Coordinates of C-alpha atoms and ligand atoms in Angstrom, one line a residue:
Chain A
M1 CA 0.7 -0.5 35.9
A2 CA 0.8 -3.1 33.2
V3 CA 0.1 -1.8 29.7
I4 CA -1.5 -5.1 28.7
D5 CA -3.4 -7.1 31.3
V6 CA -5.0 -10.3 30.2
N7 CA -7.1 -12.6 32.5
G8 CA -8.6 -15.9 31.5
L9 CA -9.1 -14.7 27.9
S10 CA -10.9 -17.3 25.7
K11 CA -12.2 -17.5 22.2
V12 CA -14.4 -20.3 21.0
F13 CA -15.2 -20.3 17.3
R14 CA -18.4 -21.9 16.1
A15 CA -18.3 -23.3 12.6
K16 CA -21.1 -24.8 10.6
T17 CA -20.3 -28.4 9.7
K18 CA -21.3 -29.7 6.4
E19 CA -21.1 -33.3 5.2
P20 CA -19.9 -33.8 1.7
G21 CA -22.2 -33.9 -1.3
L22 CA -25.6 -32.5 -2.1
R23 CA -27.3 -34.3 0.7
G24 CA -24.9 -32.8 3.1
S25 CA -25.5 -29.3 1.7
V26 CA -29.3 -29.6 2.0
R27 CA -29.0 -31.0 5.5
A28 CA -26.6 -28.2 6.5
L29 CA -29.2 -25.7 5.2
L30 CA -32.2 -27.2 7.0
R31 CA -30.7 -28.3 10.2
P32 CA -27.3 -26.7 10.7
T33 CA -25.0 -28.4 13.1
Y34 CA -22.0 -26.6 14.6
T35 CA -18.7 -27.7 15.9
E36 CA -17.0 -25.6 18.5
L37 CA -13.3 -24.9 18.4
G38 CA -11.5 -23.4 21.3
A39 CA -8.9 -21.3 19.7
V40 CA -7.7 -19.6 22.9
K41 CA -8.4 -21.2 26.2
G42 CA -8.3 -19.0 29.3
I43 CA -4.9 -17.3 28.9
S44 CA -3.5 -14.8 31.4
F45 CA -0.5 -12.6 31.3
A46 CA 0.6 -9.1 31.9
V47 CA 3.0 -6.9 29.9
E48 CA 4.8 -3.9 31.4
A49 CA 5.5 -0.7 29.6
G50 CA 8.6 -0.9 27.4
E51 CA 8.7 -4.7 27.1
L52 CA 9.6 -6.4 23.8
L53 CA 7.8 -9.7 23.8
A54 CA 7.5 -12.6 21.4
F55 CA 4.3 -14.5 21.3
I56 CA 5.1 -17.7 19.6
G57 CA 3.4 -21.0 18.8
R58 CA 2.7 -23.4 15.9
N59 CA 0.3 -22.8 13.1
G60 CA -3.2 -22.6 14.6
A61 CA -2.0 -22.2 18.1
G62 CA -4.1 -19.1 18.7
K63 CA -1.6 -16.2 18.2
S64 CA -3.5 -14.2 15.7
T65 CA -6.7 -14.8 17.6
T66 CA -5.2 -13.4 20.7
I67 CA -3.8 -10.3 18.9
K68 CA -7.2 -9.8 17.3
M69 CA -8.9 -9.7 20.7
L70 CA -6.3 -7.4 22.1
T71 CA -6.7 -4.9 19.3
G72 CA -10.5 -5.1 19.3
I73 CA -11.0 -6.9 16.0
L74 CA -12.6 -9.9 17.8
N75 CA -14.8 -10.2 20.8
P76 CA -13.7 -12.8 23.2
T77 CA -16.0 -15.6 24.4
A78 CA -14.9 -15.3 28.0
G79 CA -12.3 -13.5 30.1
T80 CA -11.1 -9.9 30.4
A81 CA -8.3 -7.9 28.9
Q82 CA -7.2 -4.3 29.2
V83 CA -4.8 -2.5 27.0
L84 CA -3.6 0.9 28.3
G85 CA -6.5 0.7 30.7
L86 CA -9.2 0.2 28.0
V87 CA -11.1 -2.9 27.1
P88 CA -10.2 -3.3 23.4
W89 CA -13.5 -4.6 22.1
E90 CA -15.4 -2.0 23.9
S91 CA -13.3 1.1 23.1
R92 CA -11.9 0.2 19.7
R93 CA -11.7 3.6 18.2
Q94 CA -10.5 5.3 21.4
L95 CA -7.8 2.7 21.8
A96 CA -6.8 3.2 18.1
Y97 CA -5.2 6.5 18.9
T98 CA -2.7 4.9 21.4
I99 CA -1.9 1.5 19.9
G100 CA -0.5 0.5 16.5
S101 CA -1.0 -2.8 14.7
V102 CA 0.5 -4.5 11.7
F103 CA -1.1 -7.6 10.3
G104 CA 1.3 -9.3 7.9
Q105 CA -1.1 -9.6 4.9
K106 CA -3.5 -6.7 5.6
S107 CA -2.0 -3.5 4.2
Q108 CA -3.0 -0.1 5.5
L109 CA -1.2 1.7 2.6
W110 CA -2.9 2.8 -0.6
Y111 CA -1.6 0.4 -3.2
H112 CA -1.3 2.7 -6.1
L113 CA 0.1 5.7 -4.3
P114 CA 3.5 6.4 -2.8
A115 CA 3.8 5.6 0.8
L116 CA 4.2 9.2 1.6
D117 CA 0.7 10.0 0.5
S118 CA -0.6 7.2 2.8
F119 CA 1.5 8.6 5.7
R120 CA 0.0 12.1 5.2
L121 CA -3.5 10.6 5.1
L122 CA -2.9 8.6 8.2
G123 CA -1.6 11.8 9.8
S124 CA -5.1 13.3 9.2
I125 CA -6.9 10.2 10.3
Y126 CA -5.0 10.1 13.6
E127 CA -5.6 13.8 13.9
I128 CA -1.9 14.7 14.2
P129 CA -1.4 18.4 14.0
H130 CA 0.2 19.5 10.7
R131 CA 3.5 20.7 12.1
D132 CA 3.9 17.7 14.4
L133 CA 3.3 15.4 11.4
A134 CA 6.1 16.9 9.3
K135 CA 8.5 16.5 12.2
R136 CA 7.3 13.0 12.9
L137 CA 7.6 12.0 9.2
D138 CA 11.1 13.2 9.1
A139 CA 12.0 11.2 12.2
V140 CA 10.3 8.0 11.0
V141 CA 11.8 8.3 7.5
E142 CA 15.2 8.5 9.1
L143 CA 14.7 5.8 11.6
F144 CA 13.3 3.3 9.0
E145 CA 15.5 4.6 6.2
L146 CA 12.6 5.1 3.8
A147 CA 13.9 8.2 2.0
E148 CA 14.9 6.2 -1.1
F149 CA 11.5 4.8 -1.9
I150 CA 9.0 6.8 -0.1
K151 CA 7.8 8.5 -3.3
T152 CA 7.5 5.2 -5.2
P153 CA 4.0 3.7 -5.5
V154 CA 3.6 1.0 -2.9
R155 CA 2.8 -1.6 -5.6
K156 CA 6.3 -1.3 -6.9
L157 CA 8.0 -1.9 -3.6
S158 CA 9.7 -5.1 -2.5
L159 CA 8.0 -7.0 0.3
G160 CA 10.8 -5.9 2.7
Q161 CA 10.4 -2.3 1.8
R162 CA 6.7 -2.5 2.0
M163 CA 6.9 -4.0 5.5
R164 CA 9.1 -1.2 6.6
C165 CA 6.5 1.2 5.3
E166 CA 3.7 -0.7 7.0
I167 CA 5.4 -0.5 10.4
A168 CA 6.3 3.1 9.8
A169 CA 2.6 3.8 9.0
S170 CA 1.5 2.1 12.2
I171 CA 3.8 4.3 14.5
L172 CA 3.2 7.8 13.1
H173 CA 0.8 8.6 15.9
R174 CA 3.3 7.5 18.5
P175 CA 1.4 4.5 19.8
Q176 CA 2.5 3.3 23.3
V177 CA 1.9 -0.3 22.3
I178 CA 2.3 -1.9 19.0
F179 CA 1.1 -5.3 17.9
L180 CA 2.9 -7.0 15.1
D181 CA 1.5 -10.2 13.6
E182 CA 4.4 -12.0 11.8
P183 CA 6.2 -8.9 10.7
T184 CA 9.1 -10.9 9.1
I185 CA 7.0 -13.5 7.3
G186 CA 8.2 -14.0 3.7
L187 CA 11.2 -11.8 4.0
D188 CA 14.8 -12.7 3.0
V189 CA 17.6 -12.8 5.5
V190 CA 18.7 -9.3 4.9
A191 CA 15.3 -7.8 5.1
K192 CA 14.6 -9.7 8.2
L193 CA 17.6 -8.3 9.9
K194 CA 16.6 -4.8 8.9
I195 CA 13.1 -5.2 10.3
R196 CA 14.5 -6.6 13.5
E197 CA 16.9 -3.8 13.8
L198 CA 14.2 -1.2 13.5
I199 CA 11.8 -2.9 15.8
K200 CA 14.6 -2.9 18.4
R201 CA 15.3 0.7 17.9
L202 CA 11.6 1.6 18.1
N203 CA 11.6 -0.2 21.4
E204 CA 14.8 1.4 22.7
E205 CA 14.5 4.9 21.4
E206 CA 10.8 5.5 21.8
N207 CA 10.2 3.0 24.6
T208 CA 7.3 1.5 22.6
T209 CA 6.0 -1.7 24.1
I210 CA 6.2 -4.3 21.4
F211 CA 4.0 -7.5 21.2
L212 CA 5.0 -9.6 18.2
T213 CA 4.2 -13.0 16.9
S214 CA 6.6 -15.0 14.8
H215 CA 7.6 -18.4 13.6
D216 CA 11.2 -17.3 13.2
A217 CA 13.5 -18.3 16.0
G218 CA 15.9 -15.5 14.9
D219 CA 13.2 -12.9 15.7
I220 CA 13.0 -14.2 19.2
E221 CA 16.7 -14.8 19.8
Q222 CA 17.9 -11.4 18.4
L223 CA 15.0 -9.3 19.5
C224 CA 12.9 -10.3 22.4
K225 CA 13.7 -10.3 26.1
R226 CA 10.6 -12.3 26.9
V227 CA 8.8 -15.1 25.2
I228 CA 5.3 -16.5 25.7
V229 CA 4.7 -19.9 24.0
I230 CA 1.1 -20.8 23.2
N231 CA 0.1 -24.2 22.1
H232 CA -3.5 -25.3 21.3
G233 CA -4.8 -22.1 22.8
E234 CA -3.0 -22.5 26.1
I235 CA 0.1 -20.7 27.4
I236 CA 2.7 -23.4 28.0
L237 CA 5.6 -21.2 28.8
D238 CA 6.2 -17.6 29.8
T239 CA 9.8 -16.8 30.5
S240 CA 12.8 -14.7 29.5
T241 CA 14.6 -15.5 26.3
S242 CA 17.9 -16.0 28.2
Y243 CA 16.3 -18.4 30.6
L244 CA 15.0 -20.3 27.7
R245 CA 18.3 -20.5 26.0
H246 CA 20.3 -21.6 29.1
N247 CA 17.9 -23.8 30.9
Y248 CA 15.2 -25.0 28.7
L249 CA 16.6 -27.3 26.1
T250 CA 19.1 -29.3 28.2
T251 CA 20.9 -31.3 25.7
R252 CA 24.4 -30.4 24.7
I253 CA 26.5 -31.7 21.9
V254 CA 30.1 -32.2 22.7
N255 CA 32.8 -32.4 20.0
V256 CA 36.1 -33.9 21.0
K257 CA 39.3 -34.1 18.9
F258 CA 41.7 -36.9 20.0
A259 CA 45.4 -36.4 20.2
E260 CA 45.6 -40.2 19.6
P261 CA 42.9 -42.6 18.5
C262 CA 40.8 -44.2 21.2
P263 CA 38.9 -47.1 19.8
G264 CA 37.6 -48.6 23.1
L265 CA 35.9 -45.4 24.4
R266 CA 32.9 -46.0 26.6
L267 CA 30.8 -43.2 28.1
S268 CA 28.1 -44.3 30.5
N269 CA 25.7 -41.3 30.4
A270 CA 26.2 -40.0 26.9
E271 CA 24.8 -40.9 23.5
I272 CA 27.6 -41.3 21.0
L273 CA 26.7 -39.8 17.7
K274 CA 29.9 -40.3 15.8
H275 CA 33.2 -42.0 16.7
T276 CA 36.2 -42.0 14.3
E277 CA 40.0 -42.2 14.6
K278 CA 40.2 -38.4 14.9
G279 CA 37.5 -37.8 17.4
V280 CA 34.1 -38.3 19.0
K281 CA 30.9 -36.5 19.0
F282 CA 28.3 -37.2 21.7
R283 CA 25.1 -35.8 23.2
I284 CA 24.4 -35.4 26.9
N285 CA 21.4 -34.3 28.8
T286 CA 22.4 -31.9 31.5
R287 CA 19.3 -32.5 33.4
S288 CA 20.4 -36.0 34.4
T289 CA 24.1 -35.8 33.8
S290 CA 26.7 -33.2 34.6
I291 CA 29.1 -32.3 31.8
E292 CA 32.0 -32.5 34.3
D293 CA 31.2 -36.2 35.1
V294 CA 31.1 -37.2 31.5
L295 CA 34.3 -35.2 30.7
G296 CA 36.0 -36.9 33.7
E297 CA 35.1 -40.2 32.2
L298 CA 36.4 -39.1 28.9
F299 CA 39.7 -37.9 30.2
A300 CA 40.3 -41.1 32.0
Q301 CA 40.2 -43.0 28.7
A302 CA 41.3 -40.7 26.0
D303 CA 44.1 -38.2 25.2
T304 CA 42.2 -35.2 23.9
A305 CA 43.5 -32.3 21.8
D306 CA 40.4 -30.1 21.7
I307 CA 36.9 -30.0 23.1
S308 CA 33.9 -27.8 22.2
V309 CA 30.4 -27.8 23.6
E310 CA 27.6 -26.7 21.3
E311 CA 24.6 -24.9 22.7
P312 CA 21.4 -25.8 20.9
A313 CA 20.1 -23.3 18.4
M314 CA 17.0 -21.3 19.5
E315 CA 15.2 -23.0 16.7
E316 CA 15.8 -26.4 18.3
V317 CA 14.8 -25.1 21.7
I318 CA 11.5 -24.0 20.3
R319 CA 11.0 -27.2 18.4
D320 CA 11.6 -29.1 21.6
I321 CA 9.0 -27.0 23.5
Y322 CA 6.4 -27.7 20.9
R323 CA 7.0 -31.4 21.0
R324 CA 6.2 -31.7 24.6
P325 CA 2.7 -32.5 25.5
A326 CA 0.6 -29.6 26.9
G327 CA 1.1 -28.9 30.5
E328 CA 4.6 -30.4 30.8
G329 CA 6.3 -27.1 30.2
E330 CA 4.5 -25.4 33.0
Q331 CA 6.7 -26.7 35.7
D332 CA 9.6 -25.0 34.0
A333 CA 7.8 -21.7 33.5
V334 CA 9.3 -18.9 35.4
S335 CA 8.6 -15.3 34.7
Chain B
M1 CA -22.6 5.5 13.3
Q2 CA -21.3 8.3 15.3
L3 CA -21.4 12.0 14.9
V4 CA -18.5 13.8 13.5
S5 CA -16.9 16.8 15.2
G6 CA -15.6 19.7 13.2
G7 CA -12.0 18.9 13.9
A8 CA -12.5 15.3 12.8
L9 CA -14.1 16.3 9.6
R10 CA -10.7 17.1 8.1
K11 CA -9.8 13.5 7.9
Y12 CA -12.7 12.7 5.6
V13 CA -11.9 15.6 3.4
R14 CA -8.4 14.2 3.1
I15 CA -9.8 10.8 2.3
A16 CA -11.8 12.2 -0.5
E17 CA -8.8 14.0 -1.7
I18 CA -6.6 11.0 -1.8
S19 CA -9.3 8.9 -3.4
F20 CA -9.5 11.7 -6.0
T21 CA -5.7 11.6 -6.6
N22 CA -5.8 7.8 -6.7
R23 CA -8.3 8.0 -9.5
V24 CA -6.4 10.7 -11.5
V25 CA -3.8 8.0 -12.0
Y26 CA -6.4 6.2 -14.1
L27 CA -7.6 9.3 -16.0
A28 CA -6.7 7.8 -19.4
D29 CA -9.0 4.8 -18.5
H30 CA -11.8 7.1 -17.6
F31 CA -11.6 8.9 -20.9
A32 CA -11.7 5.5 -22.6
S33 CA -14.8 4.6 -20.8
S34 CA -16.4 7.9 -21.9
I35 CA -16.4 6.4 -25.4
F36 CA -19.3 4.3 -24.3
L37 CA -21.1 7.5 -23.3
I38 CA -20.4 9.0 -26.7
L39 CA -21.7 6.0 -28.4
I40 CA -25.1 6.0 -26.6
L41 CA -25.4 9.7 -27.0
F42 CA -24.7 9.4 -30.7
I43 CA -27.4 6.7 -31.1
F44 CA -30.0 8.7 -29.2
S45 CA -29.2 12.0 -30.9
Q46 CA -30.1 10.3 -34.2
L47 CA -33.1 8.7 -32.6
W48 CA -34.5 11.9 -31.0
K49 CA -33.9 13.9 -34.2
T50 CA -35.8 11.3 -36.2
V51 CA -38.6 10.6 -33.8
L52 CA -39.2 14.1 -32.5
G53 CA -38.2 16.2 -35.5
P54 CA -37.6 20.0 -35.0
S55 CA -40.7 20.6 -32.8
G56 CA -41.7 17.3 -31.2
E57 CA -41.5 16.9 -27.4
I58 CA -41.4 14.3 -24.7
A59 CA -42.6 15.4 -21.3
G60 CA -42.0 18.9 -22.3
L61 CA -38.4 18.3 -23.6
D62 CA -37.4 18.8 -27.2
S63 CA -34.8 16.7 -28.9
T64 CA -31.9 18.9 -27.8
A65 CA -33.1 18.9 -24.2
M66 CA -33.7 15.2 -24.3
L67 CA -30.1 14.6 -25.3
W68 CA -28.7 16.8 -22.6
Y69 CA -31.0 15.2 -20.1
M70 CA -29.6 11.8 -21.0
L71 CA -26.1 13.2 -20.8
F72 CA -26.7 14.1 -17.1
T73 CA -28.4 10.8 -16.1
E74 CA -25.8 8.8 -17.8
T75 CA -23.0 10.8 -16.4
I76 CA -24.3 10.1 -12.9
A77 CA -24.8 6.4 -13.7
L78 CA -21.5 5.9 -15.4
S79 CA -19.5 7.8 -12.8
I80 CA -20.7 5.7 -9.8
P81 CA -17.5 4.3 -8.3
R82 CA -16.8 0.6 -8.1
A83 CA -15.8 0.9 -4.5
H84 CA -18.9 -1.0 -3.3
Y85 CA -17.4 -4.2 -4.7
L86 CA -14.5 -3.5 -2.4
V87 CA -16.9 -3.1 0.5
S88 CA -18.6 -6.3 -0.4
E89 CA -15.2 -8.1 -0.5
E90 CA -14.2 -6.6 2.8
V91 CA -17.4 -7.6 4.4
K92 CA -17.3 -11.1 3.1
S93 CA -13.7 -11.7 4.0
G94 CA -14.1 -10.1 7.5
D95 CA -11.5 -7.5 6.7
V96 CA -14.0 -4.9 7.6
A97 CA -13.1 -5.7 11.3
Y98 CA -9.6 -4.5 10.7
K99 CA -10.9 -1.2 9.4
L100 CA -12.9 -0.8 12.6
I101 CA -9.8 -0.5 14.7
R102 CA -8.8 2.7 12.9
P103 CA -10.1 6.0 14.2
Y104 CA -12.7 6.7 11.5
S105 CA -16.2 5.8 10.8
Y106 CA -16.3 3.0 8.2
I107 CA -19.3 4.4 6.4
L108 CA -18.0 8.0 6.3
Y109 CA -14.6 6.7 5.1
Y110 CA -16.2 5.0 2.1
F111 CA -18.6 8.0 1.5
A112 CA -15.6 10.3 1.4
A113 CA -13.7 7.9 -0.9
Y114 CA -16.8 7.6 -3.1
C115 CA -17.1 11.3 -3.5
G116 CA -13.5 11.7 -4.5
E117 CA -13.7 9.0 -7.1
F118 CA -17.1 10.2 -8.3
A119 CA -15.7 13.7 -8.9
V120 CA -13.0 12.4 -11.2
R121 CA -15.3 10.1 -13.2
A122 CA -18.0 12.7 -13.4
A123 CA -15.6 15.4 -14.6
T124 CA -14.3 13.2 -17.4
N125 CA -17.7 11.9 -18.5
L126 CA -19.3 15.3 -18.3
S127 CA -16.6 17.1 -20.2
V128 CA -16.4 14.5 -23.0
G129 CA -20.2 14.1 -23.1
A130 CA -20.9 17.8 -23.1
A131 CA -18.5 18.5 -25.9
F132 CA -20.2 15.8 -27.9
A133 CA -23.7 17.0 -27.1
Y134 CA -22.7 20.6 -28.0
L135 CA -21.3 19.5 -31.3
T136 CA -24.3 17.4 -32.4
M137 CA -27.3 19.1 -30.8
G138 CA -26.1 22.6 -30.0
P139 CA -25.9 24.4 -26.7
L140 CA -28.0 23.9 -23.7
T141 CA -29.7 26.9 -22.2
V142 CA -28.9 26.7 -18.5
N143 CA -30.8 28.8 -15.9
W144 CA -27.6 29.9 -14.1
G145 CA -29.5 31.8 -11.5
K146 CA -30.9 28.6 -10.2
F147 CA -27.7 26.6 -10.6
G148 CA -27.1 26.5 -6.8
W149 CA -30.3 24.5 -6.4
V150 CA -29.3 22.1 -9.2
L151 CA -25.9 21.5 -7.5
L152 CA -27.6 20.8 -4.2
G153 CA -29.8 18.3 -6.0
F154 CA -26.7 16.6 -7.5
A155 CA -25.0 16.5 -4.1
L156 CA -28.0 14.8 -2.5
A157 CA -28.3 12.5 -5.5
T158 CA -24.7 11.4 -4.9
S159 CA -25.4 10.6 -1.2
I160 CA -28.4 8.6 -2.2
N161 CA -26.6 6.6 -4.8
F162 CA -23.8 6.0 -2.4
L163 CA -26.1 4.7 0.3
V164 CA -28.1 2.5 -2.1
C165 CA -24.8 0.8 -3.3
F166 CA -23.5 0.6 0.2
C167 CA -26.6 -1.1 1.5
V168 CA -26.5 -3.6 -1.3
A169 CA -22.8 -4.2 -0.6
L170 CA -23.6 -4.8 3.1
L171 CA -25.8 -7.7 2.1
A172 CA -22.5 -9.6 1.9
F173 CA -22.7 -9.9 5.7
W174 CA -25.5 -12.4 5.1
L175 CA -25.1 -13.6 1.5
E176 CA -22.4 -15.3 -0.4
E177 CA -22.7 -13.3 -3.5
T178 CA -23.9 -9.7 -4.0
R179 CA -23.3 -9.3 -7.7
P180 CA -26.8 -10.4 -8.7
Y181 CA -28.2 -7.7 -6.5
F182 CA -26.0 -5.1 -8.1
W183 CA -27.2 -6.4 -11.4
I184 CA -30.8 -6.0 -10.4
L185 CA -30.1 -2.5 -9.0
N186 CA -28.5 -1.6 -12.3
K187 CA -31.6 -2.7 -14.3
M188 CA -33.9 -0.9 -11.9
T189 CA -31.9 2.2 -12.2
F190 CA -32.2 2.0 -16.0
I191 CA -36.0 2.0 -15.8
F192 CA -37.0 3.7 -12.5
G193 CA -34.1 6.2 -12.6
G194 CA -35.4 7.3 -16.0
L195 CA -32.0 7.1 -17.6
L196 CA -33.3 7.6 -21.2
V197 CA -36.6 9.4 -20.7
P198 CA -37.8 11.5 -17.8
V199 CA -40.1 9.3 -15.6
E200 CA -42.8 11.9 -16.0
A201 CA -43.2 10.6 -19.6
Y202 CA -43.9 7.0 -18.3
P203 CA -47.3 5.4 -18.3
E204 CA -49.2 5.8 -15.1
G205 CA -48.3 2.6 -13.4
L206 CA -44.5 2.8 -14.0
R207 CA -44.5 6.4 -13.0
R208 CA -46.2 5.6 -9.7
I209 CA -43.6 3.0 -8.9
S210 CA -40.7 5.3 -9.8
Y211 CA -42.1 8.0 -7.5
L212 CA -41.9 5.5 -4.7
L213 CA -38.3 4.6 -5.2
P214 CA -35.2 6.6 -4.5
L215 CA -33.8 6.2 -8.0
R216 CA -36.0 8.8 -9.5
Y217 CA -34.6 11.4 -7.1
S218 CA -31.0 10.6 -7.7
F219 CA -31.1 10.4 -11.5
S220 CA -34.1 11.7 -13.4
A221 CA -35.1 14.6 -11.2
P222 CA -31.7 16.4 -10.9
A223 CA -30.9 15.8 -14.6
R224 CA -34.3 17.2 -15.6
L225 CA -33.7 20.3 -13.4
V226 CA -30.6 21.2 -15.4
V227 CA -32.4 21.2 -18.7
D228 CA -35.8 22.4 -17.6
F229 CA -35.8 24.2 -14.2
D230 CA -39.0 24.2 -12.4
Y231 CA -39.7 25.1 -8.8
S232 CA -42.4 22.5 -8.2
L233 CA -40.1 19.7 -9.4
L234 CA -37.3 21.2 -7.3
W235 CA -39.3 21.1 -4.0
Q236 CA -40.6 17.6 -4.9
M237 CA -37.1 16.4 -5.6
L238 CA -35.5 18.0 -2.5
A239 CA -38.2 16.5 -0.2
G240 CA -37.8 13.1 -1.8
Q241 CA -34.0 13.3 -1.6
L242 CA -34.0 14.3 2.1
V243 CA -36.5 11.6 3.0
W244 CA -34.5 8.9 1.2
T245 CA -31.1 10.1 2.5
V246 CA -32.4 9.8 6.0
L247 CA -34.1 6.4 5.5
L248 CA -31.1 4.9 3.6
A249 CA -28.6 6.2 6.1
A250 CA -30.6 4.7 8.9
L251 CA -30.9 1.4 7.0
A252 CA -27.1 1.4 6.3
A253 CA -26.3 2.1 10.0
V254 CA -28.6 -0.7 11.2
M255 CA -27.4 -3.2 8.7
F256 CA -23.8 -2.3 9.4
R257 CA -24.2 -2.6 13.2
K258 CA -25.9 -5.9 12.9
G259 CA -23.5 -7.3 10.4
V260 CA -20.4 -6.1 12.2
R261 CA -21.5 -7.8 15.4
R262 CA -21.4 -11.1 13.6
V263 CA -17.9 -10.4 12.4
H264 CA -16.7 -9.5 15.9
V265 CA -18.1 -12.7 17.2
H266 CA -17.3 -15.1 14.4
G267 CA -14.2 -13.6 13.0
G268 CA -13.2 -13.2 9.4
Ligands
ATP401 N1 -12.9 -16.9 12.1 C1 -12.6 -18.2 12.4 N2 -13.6 -19.1 12.4 C2 -13.3 -20.4 12.9 N3 -12.1 -20.8 13.3 C3 -11.1 -19.9 13.3 C4 -11.3 -18.6 12.9 N4 -10.1 -17.9 13.0 C5 -9.2 -18.8 13.5 N5 -9.8 -20.0 13.7 C6 -9.2 -21.2 14.2 O1 -8.6 -20.9 15.5 C7 -7.3 -21.5 15.6 C8 -6.3 -20.5 16.0 O2 -6.1 -19.7 14.8 P1 -5.0 -18.5 14.8 O3 -5.2 -17.8 13.5 O4 -5.2 -17.7 16.1 O5 -3.7 -19.3 14.8 P2 -2.2 -18.7 14.7 O6 -1.5 -19.1 16.0 O7 -2.2 -17.2 14.4 O8 -1.6 -19.5 13.5 P3 -0.6 -19.1 12.3 O9 0.7 -19.3 12.9 O10 -0.9 -20.1 11.3 O11 -0.9 -17.7 11.9 C9 -7.1 -22.3 14.4 O12 -7.4 -23.6 14.6 C10 -8.0 -21.7 13.4 O13 -8.4 -22.6 12.4
MG402 MG1 -1.6 -16.1 12.7

């Protein structure tokens, strides 16, 4: 059975509109008008136990809104969802015992106290028996390498250390599913790597299902096996990360070093980016052209010393997906 | 609000504990704020000595009892935690919805935190204030045999004060700014809570009003019981406290449920 099951989930926000100036204020007070904003528009997907999934999209795409509905913070406007067999917005507190959540800017640690105190408190809040908690704390401290600063007041921790503590705090009660809203936001490269590593270990060692949002292509590339792309509240792609990498962005950059200069080089289906005495760099689209054809054409004209084909970076892949108009990606979507 | 099972009670005790510890960090600040208490106690010790002399009384209290009375009302007033500003902020920003996905009752969470913080503040204010009152006016004769009743009165007073502040804080669901209402509450407490003089000494009209409000039962009555124990006041106080606790708890629960529904629909 799927641990997360979402069907036609939608959220429409209604915001009061106000024209500028005093007159606008008075009018808004007397006769309020509303604009409706569809933040999430009938999305459906299912997540199996043990999956590590990235939920990505541009600013305002509806990622946080979706996570809020799945954790019970927001009621949806339409559609259904079940997390571990419970409807999140109907059984918030019951669900709380089996899921964990981290929202980038909202801390669940006591600011002036060492993280350890917060952990102990959370142990009581989640009703973890005393002896279990001690064991669990040891394991989590080791897994997340917190020993060094667990007794330092949270306000004195670096952002990266704090985020490690936040995630640790959210898994003390051994949740089966954990929702992470932008866990690596604002972190430096090293801290990001650290967070990724422990999310991965959490997934592998405890088989925790992980649902994370991110803007960082690295999170997706290094961490997630599956990626769902949401744009303007609609899912435009739901596929595996490797499929995405190999099949989605279909341009390749080819770098060629000449053995001898080849000034008259002509390639019929490639876009030449740079052409010098020493070599040539060109872009081809593998959807319309095969690399072999282009290379054949090249070999017929030039004497080559070295050839390399660059795969596009995940970042570019994602940028490309966002650029497409809504709906176009769906033909490519395979789960 | 939901009922709490015995096993689940432990978490609220721990919340009170951690809130207590969290406050001990600021112990020095609390002692500093006790200076204000000393200042007003000093002014009124002079005032009561002059106005009442050695044998004068107000509502049956001589100058020494009057000063000790004020020590207790002011200790309650000055020890009220500032946590309700936090509740206001959380309500306004919608962060309250994030707390609702944790396995505790929001109201009880803040009540527990309130009690922990109140304990630290009250302990510092009371110790500093009592030392001062002792030195300037002499000892207070306490009826220790009845002290259990007095403590019960203080406990219920604390719940009432919490609920009053919590309800005002919850106004943030509907209003942009709650500070003016806290200001009004503050002024009303000063008068109808009888912070300076027991409300029994008030003119008829004012006294009537104060009897109808919860503040008399959470400031004046328990303070008066310490300095001048009296069974008829005790029963009156307990009855008033119980009624107000139930009413305010119901009000808080209704306001909270209505307000939270908006947050769940409209988001933060
Ligand atoms: N409480 C709210 N009231 C009105 N509109 C809202 C509310 N919360 C979000 N929105 C709108 O809904 C849309 C989706 O917001 P959401 O926070 O889900 O985006 P996101 O994908 O998480 O973006 P980001 O990457 O910036 O975090 C946005 O247009 C946002 O302005
Ligand atoms: Mg977001």
